[in-house]
Phi, psi and omega in degrees: 000124183293133181236120169246116195242133167243136188281132174220119177253113183289132179243357178177145179278124180278324185219148181230137174297149176197175177190200186207170183264137183257149174255130181199156176268078187223181186272133175277131182244122178275128176292119186260129175280126189268335181202165181300157178305141179253146176295146181275068183288126179056028176080005186280122175268310181235124182273141167242169183284063183273268179234032184266145179240031182299147180290331181278103185289350175296340177291347184279353178297133182294148175229151176205174166063078180280156172210159183215146177210141175269132182247189181291335185228015179169206179225140180243135171247143185237160174199158170278132168260104190258093187299329181254002171096336187255182176291171172307128176086359181277344164061042174275147185226333193218121182219145167243131185256128176257113181244170183298334182259008177138183181247144175225148171264120189299143184293344178268003182276062181241010176076006185248349187266338171037253184273005189297125169222128176257151172266124185242157177214155166224145185235143174242134178257001184230036175074021176100005179284316177228157187222152171292170170288176178299135174233138180268127177277311178211144185251132175280180177235182180293345179242350188227129182233161176234147180189179174054066182291127165249131195219153175204147175243135185296120182289340175282330178209083188289010166286337184269123184233139176242133171241131167245128186217159172292147177201152173130201185248346185253149177270164178300320186289334181251004183295137170247103185300145180302330182262008176272182184290335181263058182295124181219200180284162186302334182292347186266002176229151183298130185257173177226135173245150174245126184230137182226161171224141175244016179223040175061032173093006177289320175227159184224149175243120174272112182276004177084186183289134175238031189297315181304315182295322181290315179296324178295321180290321181294316178135160188287346181266017186262130176256347180192143181204144173206150177291133178293130184295150181115235190264133160264134184264140175238133179294147173262356184235329187267113176223107179240000178230210183286339182222163173297145190295140171258141170238134178220138178262137180241148169265128183226167175221150182280169174302157175075351192300327182264347178265330183229072184297341180291348177287353176093185183293128185236009176282152177205161180257135173234159176242127174253154175230153179222135178250009183226038174070031175085007176291316177233152181226149175224155182276138175271102179066202181273204178296129181285317181220107173292138187062025175274188185209215174301138188213164175230157181221157177218155174268130178277162184302334179272005179094348176291164182242127177255138178238142179235116185248141177295145175198169179288133175086007179154226179224159171250123182250144172212159182229132173268115180264116175283128171263338172224125182292138177302143177227173177297326179285330182224077186301330182286334188063202175219148180166189181199158174281148174276206179260119180301137185228138179286140177210165184070114181273097180220163181262019181299141180279355183116099187218140177292132178221191184242144174248132183214134176254133180221152168271131187204167169248117181232191181294342176265012177096182181282139179168195178263123183246144171257133176246144177219126177259142179183157175295148180263355186224164177294167180060027177052070178226162171058058178302135184221164171245126178256159181211161168204152177272126183243345181216162180277189185295341176260012181065021173280135187302137168273124186055226181243043180298337183269355183230336188248112180302325181295322178291315179300326185282346186262155170082020179283147178231155175279130181261307185222131171269107186284323187221149175245021180222194180301130184196146190219250187298150181206159176209153181210157177207161175280127176272326172205192187291346183232007187229130175257128170268128189232125179237138190201166177264135178212154179069084185279143167225136181287116182206097188064243177274002177109157179214152180221159160289144173259120187242159179233139174222155170244136175245108171273108189297330178296326183295328185272001174290323180277124181303133177090346184291328180294323177301314180294317180297314182296319182297323182283323190262329190237343187247024186305317185249013178281144176281335177199160177205152181242148181220148175229133175232143181267023178207163178293149181209161177251126181288144171301157185299329185265015181240134178243136180258140178230163173258119181278131177251325181214141174233119181233123179051048178063019175249127183269140179236000000 
């Protein structure tokens, strides 16, 4: 795996995922373990039918859309189990997979699974060293699916976890929003479910569809909306309701978008906030990013909110500047979004990634750093983490990074090349003051809308300060069964005793010559 490394030593966690417990008259769902625990070979948490020859063909069910959250007693990683390969509502049913080692007819190709997507999880109680087996949070049906988990754990009580997810029979692309011009029955527009746990993910409560409330919050011109998978952010300082405020970015589309495609791109990013643990949501200002897509947001030290939206060639950044701070009497406060600005020079075709702020010591000195994950190449390849320093050691803004989107969008650098092959969606969180937990998609196979292995890595930032240490760490933790791997360093290094370096001249069918 190619590594381009810039040193960052984490000295403190700036932000922590969180959420709260909801009260509702709904059905309690027990997370069911489906099979005995599996070894975390090559970092794989959830297998898709990539290049695996496992005897257990249940491993061939496609997976996508990772998410991660730190709880009171461990860390949980999530994924969609997509029996037919596509997004919610895409209604794929029958596939034969041609792999390098032969062809198989997938076990879900029986014409009965249609829209079925289950929400899955695995949990580690020891910081990612060992994991439980797959557990199902909620099960779809042949006509109804769940997917794209957005998640947060309450930093005041991290046993409490909130999930907002896509649900229903309709896809985002064909959805006719209830508040759009093509008002129809609820089955014709993309839905949202709210799911919670109050015991760190041992059991879950599905509170049912909350679609009406979400569409009302997004606005009357919306034909489709969903929470961007990965992290929901919770403030550590702003509390004007029963819980500290949640911020979540949604991908939405305007009316007419699927009936009149000649009107051009009509997707946009909005940010919603909740002060009651996700029971109710309101929109923060107007559209955060016109022509935006899946997005993530964070609260800046001055209370403003920064949003990062996927786009071709990098990211689109914008900042909501509060002119009046929210209070209990005026929860919305006052403020407005700036002008969205393109940032990060990458060849990505447009992929959902994660935004994270940390306090660290890096090559630019001690201060507040912003991290952004996304592929560095076209066709969703070479997943990387980018960074820039936005505040000093006391988290005081450098220049106007906390107020000006154009400043925030400039000056990003690549920190770590996570993958040197096909790789796409990713999410990350701080596991402790010096360790990032990173979950991502790798090893693509075309299957409906595509499938990947869902993998987990830990990055101890102190380890990569010493030249060559990342090579040793990667070889021990992630490359145990690989026949070969490639690495790049921008400085001289000494190889570990048990590692041999070669010059690759030809690679045929994943065999190096």
